[in-house]
């Protein structure tokens, strides 16, 4: 793998983790949201990742055998979670139904925080990989002098 390919792989991971962090933040911000423009309570979101080549179509013709299976990561989409909503008995709430139950999103704050920590660590690992790649490239330049 060459210098630029290593940077491309790490950059794709950073971009995907940044998207996931935004989705986690959105989930945490909407823990108690009972009304949305679409109607009803907020629905928890998640991110669908997929492996993808880091080369553009022109590069595919130029790649060598070592890089043939080189993959990065892309966000395929932001998906709505299928978990059932949480019903809480709050008769005085403006969004309560006729029985006094309010429908809230089923967002577990502890789970979201664990996802946030994992995402931060993944992002940091990609940053470290970029820094290490740059350090190796600089050492190679020093050897050539």
PDB file of C-alpha atoms in Angstrom:
ATOM      1  CA  UNK A   1       0.000   0.000   0.000  1.00  0.00           C
ATOM      2  CA  UNK A   2       1.358   3.400  -0.913  1.00  0.00           C
ATOM      3  CA  UNK A   3       1.342   6.575   1.132  1.00  0.00           C
ATOM      4  CA  UNK A   4      -1.760   8.115  -0.444  1.00  0.00           C
ATOM      5  CA  UNK A   5      -3.778   4.878  -0.224  1.00  0.00           C
ATOM      6  CA  UNK A   6      -3.070   4.641   3.499  1.00  0.00           C
ATOM      7  CA  UNK A   7      -4.258   8.220   3.947  1.00  0.00           C
ATOM      8  CA  UNK A   8      -7.392   7.540   1.870  1.00  0.00           C
ATOM      9  CA  UNK A   9      -8.345   4.510   3.979  1.00  0.00           C
ATOM     10  CA  UNK A  10      -7.929   6.431   7.240  1.00  0.00           C
ATOM     11  CA  UNK A  11      -9.754   9.467   5.863  1.00  0.00           C
ATOM     12  CA  UNK A  12     -12.725   7.313   4.852  1.00  0.00           C
ATOM     13  CA  UNK A  13     -12.881   5.933   8.388  1.00  0.00           C
ATOM     14  CA  UNK A  14     -12.744   9.425   9.893  1.00  0.00           C
ATOM     15  CA  UNK A  15     -15.528  10.646   7.634  1.00  0.00           C
ATOM     16  CA  UNK A  16     -17.747   7.666   8.506  1.00  0.00           C
ATOM     17  CA  UNK A  17     -17.142   8.061  12.245  1.00  0.00           C
ATOM     18  CA  UNK A  18     -17.897  11.786  12.058  1.00  0.00           C
ATOM     19  CA  UNK A  19     -21.269  10.974  10.483  1.00  0.00           C
ATOM     20  CA  UNK A  20     -21.969   8.391  13.178  1.00  0.00           C
ATOM     21  CA  UNK A  21     -21.064  10.902  15.907  1.00  0.00           C
ATOM     22  CA  UNK A  22     -23.547  13.382  14.417  1.00  0.00           C
ATOM     23  CA  UNK A  23     -26.290  10.731  14.458  1.00  0.00           C
ATOM     24  CA  UNK A  24     -25.508   9.786  18.073  1.00  0.00           C
ATOM     25  CA  UNK A  25     -25.658  13.472  19.036  1.00  0.00           C
ATOM     26  CA  UNK A  26     -29.001  13.791  17.279  1.00  0.00           C
ATOM     27  CA  UNK A  27     -30.339  10.777  19.197  1.00  0.00           C
ATOM     28  CA  UNK A  28     -29.181  12.199  22.526  1.00  0.00           C
ATOM     29  CA  UNK A  29     -30.671  15.602  21.745  1.00  0.00           C
ATOM     30  CA  UNK A  30     -34.056  14.020  21.013  1.00  0.00           C
ATOM     31  CA  UNK A  31     -34.408  11.650  23.981  1.00  0.00           C
ATOM     32  CA  UNK A  32     -37.593  13.393  25.144  1.00  0.00           C
ATOM     33  CA  UNK A  33     -38.933  14.604  21.781  1.00  0.00           C
ATOM     34  CA  UNK A  34     -42.605  13.711  21.476  1.00  0.00           C
ATOM     35  CA  UNK A  35     -43.420  15.798  18.379  1.00  0.00           C
ATOM     36  CA  UNK A  36     -41.617  15.865  15.067  1.00  0.00           C
ATOM     37  CA  UNK A  37     -42.499  17.502  11.725  1.00  0.00           C
ATOM     38  CA  UNK A  38     -43.235  13.991  10.386  1.00  0.00           C
ATOM     39  CA  UNK A  39     -45.677  13.435  13.233  1.00  0.00           C
ATOM     40  CA  UNK A  40     -45.289  11.431  16.421  1.00  0.00           C
ATOM     41  CA  UNK A  41     -42.247  10.940  18.575  1.00  0.00           C
ATOM     42  CA  UNK A  42     -38.670  11.069  17.315  1.00  0.00           C
ATOM     43  CA  UNK A  43     -37.425   7.751  15.960  1.00  0.00           C
ATOM     44  CA  UNK A  44     -33.894   6.677  16.916  1.00  0.00           C
ATOM     45  CA  UNK A  45     -31.434   6.698  14.021  1.00  0.00           C
ATOM     46  CA  UNK A  46     -28.403   4.583  13.271  1.00  0.00           C
ATOM     47  CA  UNK A  47     -25.761   4.484  10.548  1.00  0.00           C
ATOM     48  CA  UNK A  48     -25.266   1.715   8.000  1.00  0.00           C
ATOM     49  CA  UNK A  49     -21.598   1.263   7.053  1.00  0.00           C
ATOM     50  CA  UNK A  50     -20.186  -0.678   4.117  1.00  0.00           C
ATOM     51  CA  UNK A  51     -16.754  -1.482   2.748  1.00  0.00           C
ATOM     52  CA  UNK A  52     -15.870   0.349  -0.447  1.00  0.00           C
ATOM     53  CA  UNK A  53     -12.819   0.608  -2.667  1.00  0.00           C
ATOM     54  CA  UNK A  54     -10.717   3.687  -2.039  1.00  0.00           C
ATOM     55  CA  UNK A  55      -9.879   4.117  -5.720  1.00  0.00           C
ATOM     56  CA  UNK A  56     -11.793   6.113  -8.288  1.00  0.00           C
ATOM     57  CA  UNK A  57     -12.654   4.327 -11.587  1.00  0.00           C
ATOM     58  CA  UNK A  58      -9.478   5.559 -13.337  1.00  0.00           C
ATOM     59  CA  UNK A  59      -7.286   4.287 -10.505  1.00  0.00           C
ATOM     60  CA  UNK A  60      -8.842   0.810 -10.865  1.00  0.00           C
ATOM     61  CA  UNK A  61      -7.008   0.384 -14.160  1.00  0.00           C
ATOM     62  CA  UNK A  62      -3.724   1.432 -12.562  1.00  0.00           C
ATOM     63  CA  UNK A  63      -3.873  -0.576  -9.344  1.00  0.00           C
ATOM     64  CA  UNK A  64      -1.412  -3.363  -8.671  1.00  0.00           C
ATOM     65  CA  UNK A  65      -1.972  -6.794  -7.155  1.00  0.00           C
ATOM     66  CA  UNK A  66      -1.199  -5.574  -3.616  1.00  0.00           C
ATOM     67  CA  UNK A  67      -3.989  -2.996  -3.668  1.00  0.00           C
ATOM     68  CA  UNK A  68      -6.634  -5.040  -5.453  1.00  0.00           C
ATOM     69  CA  UNK A  69      -8.586  -5.766  -2.249  1.00  0.00           C
ATOM     70  CA  UNK A  70      -7.877  -2.465  -0.501  1.00  0.00           C
ATOM     71  CA  UNK A  71     -11.095  -1.136   1.028  1.00  0.00           C
ATOM     72  CA  UNK A  72     -12.180   1.884   3.020  1.00  0.00           C
ATOM     73  CA  UNK A  73     -15.524   2.527   4.652  1.00  0.00           C
ATOM     74  CA  UNK A  74     -18.536   4.520   3.462  1.00  0.00           C
ATOM     75  CA  UNK A  75     -21.842   5.423   5.033  1.00  0.00           C
ATOM     76  CA  UNK A  76     -24.566   3.642   3.067  1.00  0.00           C
ATOM     77  CA  UNK A  77     -27.261   5.619   4.811  1.00  0.00           C
ATOM     78  CA  UNK A  78     -28.872   6.706   8.010  1.00  0.00           C
ATOM     79  CA  UNK A  79     -31.515   4.190   8.998  1.00  0.00           C
ATOM     80  CA  UNK A  80     -34.447   4.528  11.363  1.00  0.00           C
ATOM     81  CA  UNK A  81     -34.440   2.092  14.254  1.00  0.00           C
ATOM     82  CA  UNK A  82     -37.335  -0.380  14.446  1.00  0.00           C
ATOM     83  CA  UNK A  83     -37.546  -0.434  18.243  1.00  0.00           C
ATOM     84  CA  UNK A  84     -41.018   0.088  19.659  1.00  0.00           C
ATOM     85  CA  UNK A  85     -41.700   3.421  21.290  1.00  0.00           C
ATOM     86  CA  UNK A  86     -41.778   3.840  25.060  1.00  0.00           C
ATOM     87  CA  UNK A  87     -45.138   4.703  26.679  1.00  0.00           C
ATOM     88  CA  UNK A  88     -45.030   6.682  29.925  1.00  0.00           C
ATOM     89  CA  UNK A  89     -48.073   7.582  31.998  1.00  0.00           C
ATOM     90  CA  UNK A  90     -48.101  11.392  32.225  1.00  0.00           C
ATOM     91  CA  UNK A  91     -51.726  12.561  32.129  1.00  0.00           C
ATOM     92  CA  UNK A  92     -50.835  16.292  32.320  1.00  0.00           C
ATOM     93  CA  UNK A  93     -48.484  16.225  29.317  1.00  0.00           C
ATOM     94  CA  UNK A  94     -49.789  18.085  26.224  1.00  0.00           C
ATOM     95  CA  UNK A  95     -48.978  15.070  24.000  1.00  0.00           C
ATOM     96  CA  UNK A  96     -50.709  12.493  26.228  1.00  0.00           C
ATOM     97  CA  UNK A  97     -53.282  10.235  24.576  1.00  0.00           C
ATOM     98  CA  UNK A  98     -56.803   9.730  25.922  1.00  0.00           C
ATOM     99  CA  UNK A  99     -55.492   7.233  28.510  1.00  0.00           C
ATOM    100  CA  UNK A 100     -52.811   9.667  29.739  1.00  0.00           C
ATOM    101  CA  UNK A 101     -49.830   7.942  28.076  1.00  0.00           C
ATOM    102  CA  UNK A 102     -47.099   9.860  26.268  1.00  0.00           C
ATOM    103  CA  UNK A 103     -45.107   8.163  23.525  1.00  0.00           C
ATOM    104  CA  UNK A 104     -41.349   8.724  23.842  1.00  0.00           C
ATOM    105  CA  UNK A 105     -38.503   7.438  21.668  1.00  0.00           C
ATOM    106  CA  UNK A 106     -36.858   4.279  22.984  1.00  0.00           C
ATOM    107  CA  UNK A 107     -33.376   5.794  23.278  1.00  0.00           C
ATOM    108  CA  UNK A 108     -31.097   4.331  25.924  1.00  0.00           C
ATOM    109  CA  UNK A 109     -28.736   7.132  27.007  1.00  0.00           C
ATOM    110  CA  UNK A 110     -26.155   4.645  28.354  1.00  0.00           C
ATOM    111  CA  UNK A 111     -26.116   2.795  25.024  1.00  0.00           C
ATOM    112  CA  UNK A 112     -25.735   6.057  23.099  1.00  0.00           C
ATOM    113  CA  UNK A 113     -22.864   7.168  25.350  1.00  0.00           C
ATOM    114  CA  UNK A 114     -21.129   3.800  24.849  1.00  0.00           C
ATOM    115  CA  UNK A 115     -21.575   4.228  21.078  1.00  0.00           C
ATOM    116  CA  UNK A 116     -20.149   7.736  21.370  1.00  0.00           C
ATOM    117  CA  UNK A 117     -17.047   6.521  23.211  1.00  0.00           C
ATOM    118  CA  UNK A 118     -16.517   3.729  20.657  1.00  0.00           C
ATOM    119  CA  UNK A 119     -16.920   6.200  17.804  1.00  0.00           C
ATOM    120  CA  UNK A 120     -14.462   8.633  19.386  1.00  0.00           C
ATOM    121  CA  UNK A 121     -11.893   5.857  19.824  1.00  0.00           C
ATOM    122  CA  UNK A 122     -12.319   4.749  16.214  1.00  0.00           C
ATOM    123  CA  UNK A 123     -11.880   8.325  15.010  1.00  0.00           C
ATOM    124  CA  UNK A 124      -8.758   8.709  17.181  1.00  0.00           C
ATOM    125  CA  UNK A 125      -7.347   5.439  15.799  1.00  0.00           C
ATOM    126  CA  UNK A 126      -7.737   6.768  12.256  1.00  0.00           C
ATOM    127  CA  UNK A 127      -6.061  10.056  13.242  1.00  0.00           C
ATOM    128  CA  UNK A 128      -3.173   8.080  14.743  1.00  0.00           C
ATOM    129  CA  UNK A 129      -2.886   5.982  11.572  1.00  0.00           C
ATOM    130  CA  UNK A 130      -2.605   9.178   9.515  1.00  0.00           C
ATOM    131  CA  UNK A 131       0.038  10.587  11.868  1.00  0.00           C
ATOM    132  CA  UNK A 132       2.015   7.336  11.731  1.00  0.00           C
ATOM    133  CA  UNK A 133       1.804   7.262   7.925  1.00  0.00           C
ATOM    134  CA  UNK A 134       3.102  10.830   7.758  1.00  0.00           C
ATOM    135  CA  UNK A 135       5.936   9.964  10.179  1.00  0.00           C
ATOM    136  CA  UNK A 136       6.950   6.950   8.046  1.00  0.00           C
ATOM    137  CA  UNK A 137       6.886   9.072   4.898  1.00  0.00           C
ATOM    138  CA  UNK A 138       9.069  11.734   6.573  1.00  0.00           C
ATOM    139  CA  UNK A 139      11.543   9.061   7.735  1.00  0.00           C
ATOM    140  CA  UNK A 140      11.703   7.686   4.201  1.00  0.00           C
ATOM    141  CA  UNK A 141      12.473  11.183   2.916  1.00  0.00           C
ATOM    142  CA  UNK A 142      15.241  11.590   5.523  1.00  0.00           C
ATOM    143  CA  UNK A 143      16.798   8.286   4.479  1.00  0.00           C
ATOM    144  CA  UNK A 144      16.791   9.409   0.849  1.00  0.00           C
ATOM    145  CA  UNK A 145      18.796  12.553   1.718  1.00  0.00           C
TER     146      UNK A 145
END
